């Protein structure tokens, strides 16, 4: 066995940093299917997991990959898969199963440009609404958007921690540039990494109820084979885990599934601010486009505009109240994202007419140049 | 079947422009060119993501002269079923509807759609070109990767499992025509594709296509490596026509003869370098037993 945490300074890609973050977070099962630009996550896991007593399996497609991590999660291990657009689409039904059965797991989507095969080797942020609503039905989950290889390391750990704590699939919404570029990644000492594990059942096994929530709305999770009664189903189920085909049971289950996220937004949502103190124009961005935003802020400030950046680290659940509050005190909100308007419309919704909202988008295939943002600012605002 | 095709009576008409985006020495580029000659211009191709979509090229160097529908990875045979059914509705029964997919698209993600088409008896030709790994994404193992092969997702001991016998799985559907072929024997492949165009119902041809970068051999040895796979008795060329099995000439002539050892084939490629002597002996014994039967 080799150490799970490769403490030190590294020069690695975001894909490799994701894999290292997962292993540091305690991931010991990885099932995936090769797809550009996420293949390197799988390739690195194939090399690394045997070192730490974990299991890597290349599955026969993405349906199987997603199914395998759900199955493995119920044995008590932390599990992950990695994919990109077309594979992400194939995972959607099982993603919903993961939400419904409250199965902790992490899905990395190294986004490329779609729709369909699109530009397989080029960047995009067009899967953000799919991340939110891609599986059928009404539900809540968590999605995190890394902006650098260093983020890939920490955000994958964060994804595991939130997934374990809230028993929900967590999506790491990277993109081709973040996934493929190499940068310095500092991996800290293992003792400096905080790890969270799923709540575990206590007490009499014969009285155990699989989905009886604790005080934070999350039910303790046993592993298959420990003696607790485990009946896992995607049918609407009661606290015991058994199917109940009534609207009342549906309402109770949905209240728990949505409540455990909606009632813990302050704990889940993570954002960052840059030069926001006196800003009256705010760029909202996430993932690789944050780097466009950072440069645009400095450029626009040089030209005399009071611009700041509001970064979404967690894109879902959406920081509705924060955006609403910001909109109340600024002239305009500019969303920068590599699609033709997805999170932009969420910003517009939450701004609720208090501030003007603008999109600096791109059809995909390239990072957005900061000049495009600065030009918009010069066009519509006075310094 | 009529007389065998030779280099002298092979049609000169080309359906693939010269100058495509295949790697140097690509086995697929050989069988694609020859296969399309056998299919002729009255054909439609249905292709999933694979090396073939790369070979077909980007505008303005797109290489294929036939209509081609590129579909999602899991859907090749199902999309071909759709094309076939619509052609029938239009009264165009004489068009060859040809699904052409790699070993990953056939043996792994696409096998459900292929099995469905075979079970329904859809009148399509399905050609699987088998380069024995996911080459388009940079050499990851597939269901048809042989045991012991190093890929980027079997990086330590090589693949532990044996090669999935896809032609046998498809033959078990009881379809009218199943054949195996090799890029090293292009005229044999030509005749098999030609025969498939004359048969009604599902037809399946599994063609072995050596891949220099994925297998680790010099680009000039594509034919040599392909021939070694057949001559060592590892990859057998045969037809199963209406349930009747017959070895094709390149394999038939090995019957009762001494075959080169499988180690000759393994030594010619980098991908087998983690195989130890015990494993090579075991595989040799398996091949000997197969040929003794």
PDB file of C-alpha atoms in Angstrom, chain B residues 23-271:
ATOM      1  CA  UNK B  23      -3.077   6.961 -38.739  1.00  0.00           C
ATOM      2  CA  UNK B  24      -0.300   5.585 -40.928  1.00  0.00           C
ATOM      3  CA  UNK B  25      -0.615   1.817 -41.229  1.00  0.00           C
ATOM      4  CA  UNK B  26      -4.235   1.771 -40.011  1.00  0.00           C
ATOM      5  CA  UNK B  27      -5.865  -1.616 -40.548  1.00  0.00           C
ATOM      6  CA  UNK B  28      -9.278   0.023 -40.660  1.00  0.00           C
ATOM      7  CA  UNK B  29      -8.324   2.191 -43.630  1.00  0.00           C
ATOM      8  CA  UNK B  30      -7.647  -1.006 -45.611  1.00  0.00           C
ATOM      9  CA  UNK B  31     -10.909  -2.741 -44.799  1.00  0.00           C
ATOM     10  CA  UNK B  32     -12.936   0.459 -45.144  1.00  0.00           C
ATOM     11  CA  UNK B  33     -11.697   0.998 -48.681  1.00  0.00           C
ATOM     12  CA  UNK B  34     -12.166  -2.657 -49.654  1.00  0.00           C
ATOM     13  CA  UNK B  35     -15.474  -3.005 -47.824  1.00  0.00           C
ATOM     14  CA  UNK B  36     -17.034  -0.016 -49.566  1.00  0.00           C
ATOM     15  CA  UNK B  37     -15.923  -1.404 -52.934  1.00  0.00           C
ATOM     16  CA  UNK B  38     -17.834  -4.575 -52.104  1.00  0.00           C
ATOM     17  CA  UNK B  39     -20.908  -2.668 -50.919  1.00  0.00           C
ATOM     18  CA  UNK B  40     -21.053  -0.409 -53.957  1.00  0.00           C
ATOM     19  CA  UNK B  41     -22.684   2.959 -54.298  1.00  0.00           C
ATOM     20  CA  UNK B  42     -26.207   1.812 -53.453  1.00  0.00           C
ATOM     21  CA  UNK B  43     -25.373   1.799 -49.738  1.00  0.00           C
ATOM     22  CA  UNK B  44     -25.944   3.870 -46.616  1.00  0.00           C
ATOM     23  CA  UNK B  45     -23.498   3.828 -43.698  1.00  0.00           C
ATOM     24  CA  UNK B  46     -24.469   4.172 -40.057  1.00  0.00           C
ATOM     25  CA  UNK B  47     -21.462   4.932 -37.851  1.00  0.00           C
ATOM     26  CA  UNK B  48     -21.074   5.669 -34.114  1.00  0.00           C
ATOM     27  CA  UNK B  49     -18.213   7.642 -32.532  1.00  0.00           C
ATOM     28  CA  UNK B  50     -15.069   5.659 -33.306  1.00  0.00           C
ATOM     29  CA  UNK B  51     -11.789   5.818 -35.185  1.00  0.00           C
ATOM     30  CA  UNK B  52     -13.925   5.639 -38.330  1.00  0.00           C
ATOM     31  CA  UNK B  53     -15.443   9.045 -37.636  1.00  0.00           C
ATOM     32  CA  UNK B  54     -11.893  10.352 -37.408  1.00  0.00           C
ATOM     33  CA  UNK B  55     -10.846   8.531 -40.579  1.00  0.00           C
ATOM     34  CA  UNK B  56     -13.804  10.029 -42.431  1.00  0.00           C
ATOM     35  CA  UNK B  57     -12.209  13.375 -41.776  1.00  0.00           C
ATOM     36  CA  UNK B  58     -13.185  16.984 -41.343  1.00  0.00           C
ATOM     37  CA  UNK B  59     -14.326  19.303 -44.097  1.00  0.00           C
ATOM     38  CA  UNK B  60     -12.800  19.896 -46.655  1.00  0.00           C
ATOM     39  CA  UNK B  61     -11.003  16.547 -46.600  1.00  0.00           C
ATOM     40  CA  UNK B  62     -14.017  14.333 -45.827  1.00  0.00           C
ATOM     41  CA  UNK B  63     -13.227  11.049 -47.486  1.00  0.00           C
ATOM     42  CA  UNK B  64     -16.369   8.950 -47.915  1.00  0.00           C
ATOM     43  CA  UNK B  65     -18.456   9.130 -51.075  1.00  0.00           C
ATOM     44  CA  UNK B  66     -21.460   7.280 -49.617  1.00  0.00           C
ATOM     45  CA  UNK B  67     -24.220   8.755 -47.474  1.00  0.00           C
ATOM     46  CA  UNK B  68     -23.256   8.349 -43.845  1.00  0.00           C
ATOM     47  CA  UNK B  69     -25.335   8.843 -40.716  1.00  0.00           C
ATOM     48  CA  UNK B  70     -23.211   9.355 -37.611  1.00  0.00           C
ATOM     49  CA  UNK B  71     -25.150   8.342 -34.519  1.00  0.00           C
ATOM     50  CA  UNK B  72     -24.628   8.140 -30.758  1.00  0.00           C
ATOM     51  CA  UNK B  73     -22.299   5.513 -29.373  1.00  0.00           C
ATOM     52  CA  UNK B  74     -24.898   3.054 -28.069  1.00  0.00           C
ATOM     53  CA  UNK B  75     -27.213   3.236 -31.072  1.00  0.00           C
ATOM     54  CA  UNK B  76     -25.544   1.980 -34.239  1.00  0.00           C
ATOM     55  CA  UNK B  77     -27.708  -1.055 -34.969  1.00  0.00           C
ATOM     56  CA  UNK B  78     -30.893   0.667 -33.746  1.00  0.00           C
ATOM     57  CA  UNK B  79     -30.321   3.645 -36.029  1.00  0.00           C
ATOM     58  CA  UNK B  80     -29.600   1.232 -38.905  1.00  0.00           C
ATOM     59  CA  UNK B  81     -32.935  -0.456 -38.149  1.00  0.00           C
ATOM     60  CA  UNK B  82     -34.602   2.937 -38.500  1.00  0.00           C
ATOM     61  CA  UNK B  83     -32.899   3.639 -41.828  1.00  0.00           C
ATOM     62  CA  UNK B  84     -33.790   0.165 -43.105  1.00  0.00           C
ATOM     63  CA  UNK B  85     -37.439   0.423 -42.102  1.00  0.00           C
ATOM     64  CA  UNK B  86     -37.815   3.825 -43.713  1.00  0.00           C
ATOM     65  CA  UNK B  87     -36.135   2.571 -46.880  1.00  0.00           C
ATOM     66  CA  UNK B  88     -38.621  -0.290 -46.991  1.00  0.00           C
ATOM     67  CA  UNK B  89     -41.520   2.119 -46.512  1.00  0.00           C
ATOM     68  CA  UNK B  90     -40.162   4.096 -49.461  1.00  0.00           C
ATOM     69  CA  UNK B  91     -39.918   0.935 -51.545  1.00  0.00           C
ATOM     70  CA  UNK B  92     -36.120   1.105 -51.700  1.00  0.00           C
ATOM     71  CA  UNK B  93     -35.488  -2.497 -50.743  1.00  0.00           C
ATOM     72  CA  UNK B  94     -32.287  -2.794 -52.764  1.00  0.00           C
ATOM     73  CA  UNK B  95     -30.239  -0.346 -50.652  1.00  0.00           C
ATOM     74  CA  UNK B  96     -27.546  -1.843 -48.428  1.00  0.00           C
ATOM     75  CA  UNK B  97     -27.990  -0.435 -44.941  1.00  0.00           C
ATOM     76  CA  UNK B  98     -24.612  -0.928 -43.304  1.00  0.00           C
ATOM     77  CA  UNK B  99     -23.781  -0.337 -39.661  1.00  0.00           C
ATOM     78  CA  UNK B 100     -20.011   0.024 -39.269  1.00  0.00           C
ATOM     79  CA  UNK B 101     -18.700   0.246 -35.718  1.00  0.00           C
ATOM     80  CA  UNK B 102     -15.594  -0.462 -33.689  1.00  0.00           C
ATOM     81  CA  UNK B 103     -15.114  -3.178 -31.110  1.00  0.00           C
ATOM     82  CA  UNK B 104     -16.031  -0.864 -28.220  1.00  0.00           C
ATOM     83  CA  UNK B 105     -19.151   0.338 -30.008  1.00  0.00           C
ATOM     84  CA  UNK B 106     -20.057  -3.273 -30.769  1.00  0.00           C
ATOM     85  CA  UNK B 107     -18.977  -5.494 -27.905  1.00  0.00           C
ATOM     86  CA  UNK B 108     -19.584  -3.061 -25.024  1.00  0.00           C
ATOM     87  CA  UNK B 109     -21.844  -0.032 -25.298  1.00  0.00           C
ATOM     88  CA  UNK B 110     -23.598  -1.076 -28.524  1.00  0.00           C
ATOM     89  CA  UNK B 111     -24.278  -4.775 -27.958  1.00  0.00           C
ATOM     90  CA  UNK B 112     -27.830  -4.226 -26.714  1.00  0.00           C
ATOM     91  CA  UNK B 113     -28.876  -2.445 -29.916  1.00  0.00           C
ATOM     92  CA  UNK B 114     -27.068  -5.034 -32.043  1.00  0.00           C
ATOM     93  CA  UNK B 115     -28.699  -7.920 -30.203  1.00  0.00           C
ATOM     94  CA  UNK B 116     -32.095  -6.263 -30.642  1.00  0.00           C
ATOM     95  CA  UNK B 117     -31.621  -5.882 -34.393  1.00  0.00           C
ATOM     96  CA  UNK B 118     -30.458  -9.501 -34.731  1.00  0.00           C
ATOM     97  CA  UNK B 119     -33.369 -10.829 -32.701  1.00  0.00           C
ATOM     98  CA  UNK B 120     -35.879  -8.830 -34.759  1.00  0.00           C
ATOM     99  CA  UNK B 121     -34.281 -10.082 -37.958  1.00  0.00           C
ATOM    100  CA  UNK B 122     -33.642  -6.588 -39.331  1.00  0.00           C
ATOM    101  CA  UNK B 123     -32.241  -6.593 -42.834  1.00  0.00           C
ATOM    102  CA  UNK B 124     -28.940  -4.847 -42.154  1.00  0.00           C
ATOM    103  CA  UNK B 125     -25.256  -5.555 -42.577  1.00  0.00           C
ATOM    104  CA  UNK B 126     -23.256  -4.933 -39.395  1.00  0.00           C
ATOM    105  CA  UNK B 127     -19.501  -4.696 -39.733  1.00  0.00           C
ATOM    106  CA  UNK B 128     -17.422  -4.579 -36.559  1.00  0.00           C
ATOM    107  CA  UNK B 129     -13.816  -3.564 -37.082  1.00  0.00           C
ATOM    108  CA  UNK B 130     -11.914  -4.969 -34.171  1.00  0.00           C
ATOM    109  CA  UNK B 131      -8.726  -3.128 -33.221  1.00  0.00           C
ATOM    110  CA  UNK B 132      -9.069  -4.635 -29.770  1.00  0.00           C
ATOM    111  CA  UNK B 133      -9.313  -1.479 -27.631  1.00  0.00           C
ATOM    112  CA  UNK B 134     -10.737   2.043 -27.527  1.00  0.00           C
ATOM    113  CA  UNK B 135      -8.167   3.534 -29.873  1.00  0.00           C
ATOM    114  CA  UNK B 136      -9.984   6.779 -30.632  1.00  0.00           C
ATOM    115  CA  UNK B 137      -9.784   7.895 -26.986  1.00  0.00           C
ATOM    116  CA  UNK B 138      -6.205   6.736 -26.556  1.00  0.00           C
ATOM    117  CA  UNK B 139      -6.105   2.954 -25.966  1.00  0.00           C
ATOM    118  CA  UNK B 140      -8.399   1.854 -23.158  1.00  0.00           C
ATOM    119  CA  UNK B 141      -9.399  -1.800 -22.834  1.00  0.00           C
ATOM    120  CA  UNK B 142     -12.563  -3.054 -24.545  1.00  0.00           C
ATOM    121  CA  UNK B 143     -14.523  -6.286 -24.312  1.00  0.00           C
ATOM    122  CA  UNK B 144     -12.537  -7.670 -27.232  1.00  0.00           C
ATOM    123  CA  UNK B 145      -9.092  -6.712 -25.907  1.00  0.00           C
ATOM    124  CA  UNK B 146      -7.202 -10.009 -25.556  1.00  0.00           C
ATOM    125  CA  UNK B 147      -5.997 -11.233 -22.192  1.00  0.00           C
ATOM    126  CA  UNK B 148      -2.687  -9.783 -21.045  1.00  0.00           C
ATOM    127  CA  UNK B 149      -2.812  -6.646 -23.183  1.00  0.00           C
ATOM    128  CA  UNK B 150      -1.544  -3.409 -21.651  1.00  0.00           C
ATOM    129  CA  UNK B 151      -3.859  -0.456 -22.138  1.00  0.00           C
ATOM    130  CA  UNK B 152      -4.153   2.823 -20.266  1.00  0.00           C
ATOM    131  CA  UNK B 153      -6.917   1.335 -18.108  1.00  0.00           C
ATOM    132  CA  UNK B 154      -5.148  -2.022 -17.661  1.00  0.00           C
ATOM    133  CA  UNK B 155      -1.743  -0.492 -16.988  1.00  0.00           C
ATOM    134  CA  UNK B 156      -0.273  -2.851 -14.434  1.00  0.00           C
ATOM    135  CA  UNK B 157      -0.764  -6.525 -15.314  1.00  0.00           C
ATOM    136  CA  UNK B 158      -2.543  -6.055 -18.619  1.00  0.00           C
ATOM    137  CA  UNK B 159      -6.165  -7.098 -19.112  1.00  0.00           C
ATOM    138  CA  UNK B 160      -7.081  -9.983 -16.825  1.00  0.00           C
ATOM    139  CA  UNK B 161     -10.107 -11.252 -18.734  1.00  0.00           C
ATOM    140  CA  UNK B 162     -10.253 -13.148 -22.032  1.00  0.00           C
ATOM    141  CA  UNK B 163     -11.402 -11.619 -25.310  1.00  0.00           C
ATOM    142  CA  UNK B 164     -15.178 -11.526 -25.654  1.00  0.00           C
ATOM    143  CA  UNK B 165     -16.251 -13.790 -28.524  1.00  0.00           C
ATOM    144  CA  UNK B 166     -18.676 -11.399 -30.200  1.00  0.00           C
ATOM    145  CA  UNK B 167     -19.202 -13.395 -33.446  1.00  0.00           C
ATOM    146  CA  UNK B 168     -20.265 -16.407 -31.332  1.00  0.00           C
ATOM    147  CA  UNK B 169     -22.681 -14.238 -29.338  1.00  0.00           C
ATOM    148  CA  UNK B 170     -24.201 -12.885 -32.535  1.00  0.00           C
ATOM    149  CA  UNK B 171     -24.284 -16.355 -34.130  1.00  0.00           C
ATOM    150  CA  UNK B 172     -26.291 -17.530 -31.116  1.00  0.00           C
ATOM    151  CA  UNK B 173     -29.091 -15.249 -32.341  1.00  0.00           C
ATOM    152  CA  UNK B 174     -29.485 -17.629 -35.285  1.00  0.00           C
ATOM    153  CA  UNK B 175     -29.044 -14.921 -37.918  1.00  0.00           C
ATOM    154  CA  UNK B 176     -28.420 -16.020 -41.532  1.00  0.00           C
ATOM    155  CA  UNK B 177     -24.821 -14.868 -41.880  1.00  0.00           C
ATOM    156  CA  UNK B 178     -21.888 -14.401 -39.504  1.00  0.00           C
ATOM    157  CA  UNK B 179     -18.304 -14.128 -40.702  1.00  0.00           C
ATOM    158  CA  UNK B 180     -14.890 -13.166 -39.407  1.00  0.00           C
ATOM    159  CA  UNK B 181     -12.225 -11.530 -41.548  1.00  0.00           C
ATOM    160  CA  UNK B 182      -8.890  -9.745 -41.299  1.00  0.00           C
ATOM    161  CA  UNK B 183      -7.350  -6.606 -42.758  1.00  0.00           C
ATOM    162  CA  UNK B 184      -4.416  -8.846 -43.685  1.00  0.00           C
ATOM    163  CA  UNK B 185      -6.682 -10.795 -46.059  1.00  0.00           C
ATOM    164  CA  UNK B 186      -8.610  -7.993 -47.773  1.00  0.00           C
ATOM    165  CA  UNK B 187      -9.968 -10.020 -50.687  1.00  0.00           C
ATOM    166  CA  UNK B 188     -11.426 -12.615 -48.316  1.00  0.00           C
ATOM    167  CA  UNK B 189     -13.112  -9.706 -46.525  1.00  0.00           C
ATOM    168  CA  UNK B 190     -14.313  -8.310 -49.860  1.00  0.00           C
ATOM    169  CA  UNK B 191     -15.999 -11.595 -50.778  1.00  0.00           C
ATOM    170  CA  UNK B 192     -17.675 -11.821 -47.370  1.00  0.00           C
ATOM    171  CA  UNK B 193     -19.090  -8.312 -47.594  1.00  0.00           C
ATOM    172  CA  UNK B 194     -20.222  -9.001 -51.159  1.00  0.00           C
ATOM    173  CA  UNK B 195     -21.958 -12.169 -50.006  1.00  0.00           C
ATOM    174  CA  UNK B 196     -23.642 -10.260 -47.159  1.00  0.00           C
ATOM    175  CA  UNK B 197     -25.244  -7.913 -49.713  1.00  0.00           C
ATOM    176  CA  UNK B 198     -27.030 -10.891 -51.296  1.00  0.00           C
ATOM    177  CA  UNK B 199     -28.563 -12.275 -48.087  1.00  0.00           C
ATOM    178  CA  UNK B 200     -31.811 -11.097 -46.500  1.00  0.00           C
ATOM    179  CA  UNK B 201     -31.875 -10.524 -42.722  1.00  0.00           C
ATOM    180  CA  UNK B 202     -29.170  -9.505 -40.260  1.00  0.00           C
ATOM    181  CA  UNK B 203     -25.593 -10.090 -41.416  1.00  0.00           C
ATOM    182  CA  UNK B 204     -22.597  -9.706 -39.093  1.00  0.00           C
ATOM    183  CA  UNK B 205     -18.958  -9.474 -40.174  1.00  0.00           C
ATOM    184  CA  UNK B 206     -16.215  -9.147 -37.549  1.00  0.00           C
ATOM    185  CA  UNK B 207     -12.973  -7.927 -39.083  1.00  0.00           C
ATOM    186  CA  UNK B 208      -9.651  -7.894 -37.255  1.00  0.00           C
ATOM    187  CA  UNK B 209      -7.836  -4.582 -37.872  1.00  0.00           C
ATOM    188  CA  UNK B 210      -4.292  -4.216 -36.516  1.00  0.00           C
ATOM    189  CA  UNK B 211      -3.530  -0.780 -35.064  1.00  0.00           C
ATOM    190  CA  UNK B 212       0.139   0.316 -35.037  1.00  0.00           C
ATOM    191  CA  UNK B 213      -0.060   2.972 -32.269  1.00  0.00           C
ATOM    192  CA  UNK B 214      -2.443   0.973 -30.090  1.00  0.00           C
ATOM    193  CA  UNK B 215      -0.699  -2.366 -30.472  1.00  0.00           C
ATOM    194  CA  UNK B 216       2.859  -1.084 -30.484  1.00  0.00           C
ATOM    195  CA  UNK B 217       4.354  -2.144 -33.810  1.00  0.00           C
ATOM    196  CA  UNK B 218       5.945  -0.319 -36.713  1.00  0.00           C
ATOM    197  CA  UNK B 219       3.465   1.039 -39.252  1.00  0.00           C
ATOM    198  CA  UNK B 220       4.873  -1.119 -42.055  1.00  0.00           C
ATOM    199  CA  UNK B 221       3.937  -4.349 -40.253  1.00  0.00           C
ATOM    200  CA  UNK B 222       0.138  -4.039 -40.273  1.00  0.00           C
ATOM    201  CA  UNK B 223      -0.336  -6.906 -42.739  1.00  0.00           C
ATOM    202  CA  UNK B 224       2.399  -9.003 -41.138  1.00  0.00           C
ATOM    203  CA  UNK B 225       0.869  -8.692 -37.665  1.00  0.00           C
ATOM    204  CA  UNK B 226      -2.638  -9.327 -39.011  1.00  0.00           C
ATOM    205  CA  UNK B 227      -1.434 -12.453 -40.818  1.00  0.00           C
ATOM    206  CA  UNK B 228       0.364 -13.703 -37.698  1.00  0.00           C
ATOM    207  CA  UNK B 229      -2.869 -13.455 -35.702  1.00  0.00           C
ATOM    208  CA  UNK B 230      -4.503 -15.802 -38.209  1.00  0.00           C
ATOM    209  CA  UNK B 231      -1.516 -18.092 -38.861  1.00  0.00           C
ATOM    210  CA  UNK B 232      -0.783 -18.671 -35.173  1.00  0.00           C
ATOM    211  CA  UNK B 233      -4.411 -19.781 -34.809  1.00  0.00           C
ATOM    212  CA  UNK B 234      -5.380 -16.944 -32.454  1.00  0.00           C
ATOM    213  CA  UNK B 235      -7.870 -15.201 -34.740  1.00  0.00           C
ATOM    214  CA  UNK B 236      -9.735 -17.626 -36.984  1.00  0.00           C
ATOM    215  CA  UNK B 237     -11.396 -16.705 -40.246  1.00  0.00           C
ATOM    216  CA  UNK B 238     -14.706 -18.448 -40.844  1.00  0.00           C
ATOM    217  CA  UNK B 239     -18.288 -18.119 -42.005  1.00  0.00           C
ATOM    218  CA  UNK B 240     -21.486 -19.342 -40.381  1.00  0.00           C
ATOM    219  CA  UNK B 241     -24.084 -19.416 -43.126  1.00  0.00           C
ATOM    220  CA  UNK B 242     -27.574 -20.452 -42.017  1.00  0.00           C
ATOM    221  CA  UNK B 243     -25.986 -22.244 -39.071  1.00  0.00           C
ATOM    222  CA  UNK B 244     -23.393 -24.046 -41.172  1.00  0.00           C
ATOM    223  CA  UNK B 245     -19.782 -23.382 -40.080  1.00  0.00           C
ATOM    224  CA  UNK B 246     -16.879 -23.366 -42.513  1.00  0.00           C
ATOM    225  CA  UNK B 247     -13.304 -22.189 -42.128  1.00  0.00           C
ATOM    226  CA  UNK B 248     -12.183 -19.647 -44.713  1.00  0.00           C
ATOM    227  CA  UNK B 249      -9.115 -20.340 -46.830  1.00  0.00           C
ATOM    228  CA  UNK B 250      -6.485 -18.510 -44.715  1.00  0.00           C
ATOM    229  CA  UNK B 251      -7.504 -20.553 -41.654  1.00  0.00           C
ATOM    230  CA  UNK B 252      -8.523 -23.720 -43.549  1.00  0.00           C
ATOM    231  CA  UNK B 253      -5.002 -24.185 -44.850  1.00  0.00           C
ATOM    232  CA  UNK B 254      -3.686 -24.378 -41.266  1.00  0.00           C
ATOM    233  CA  UNK B 255      -5.636 -27.552 -40.568  1.00  0.00           C
ATOM    234  CA  UNK B 256      -3.224 -30.396 -39.931  1.00  0.00           C
ATOM    235  CA  UNK B 257      -0.233 -28.076 -40.433  1.00  0.00           C
ATOM    236  CA  UNK B 258       2.258 -26.870 -37.872  1.00  0.00           C
ATOM    237  CA  UNK B 259       1.364 -23.312 -36.915  1.00  0.00           C
ATOM    238  CA  UNK B 260       3.885 -20.682 -35.806  1.00  0.00           C
ATOM    239  CA  UNK B 261       3.887 -20.336 -31.985  1.00  0.00           C
ATOM    240  CA  UNK B 262       1.627 -17.621 -30.505  1.00  0.00           C
ATOM    241  CA  UNK B 263       4.772 -16.106 -28.981  1.00  0.00           C
ATOM    242  CA  UNK B 264       5.746 -14.943 -32.485  1.00  0.00           C
ATOM    243  CA  UNK B 265       2.584 -12.858 -32.581  1.00  0.00           C
ATOM    244  CA  UNK B 266       3.044 -11.521 -29.045  1.00  0.00           C
ATOM    245  CA  UNK B 267       6.700 -10.635 -29.593  1.00  0.00           C
ATOM    246  CA  UNK B 268       5.835  -8.563 -32.665  1.00  0.00           C
ATOM    247  CA  UNK B 269       3.868  -6.053 -30.547  1.00  0.00           C
ATOM    248  CA  UNK B 270       4.511  -3.876 -27.513  1.00  0.00           C
ATOM    249  CA  UNK B 271       1.091  -4.395 -25.966  1.00  0.00           C
TER     250      UNK B 271
END
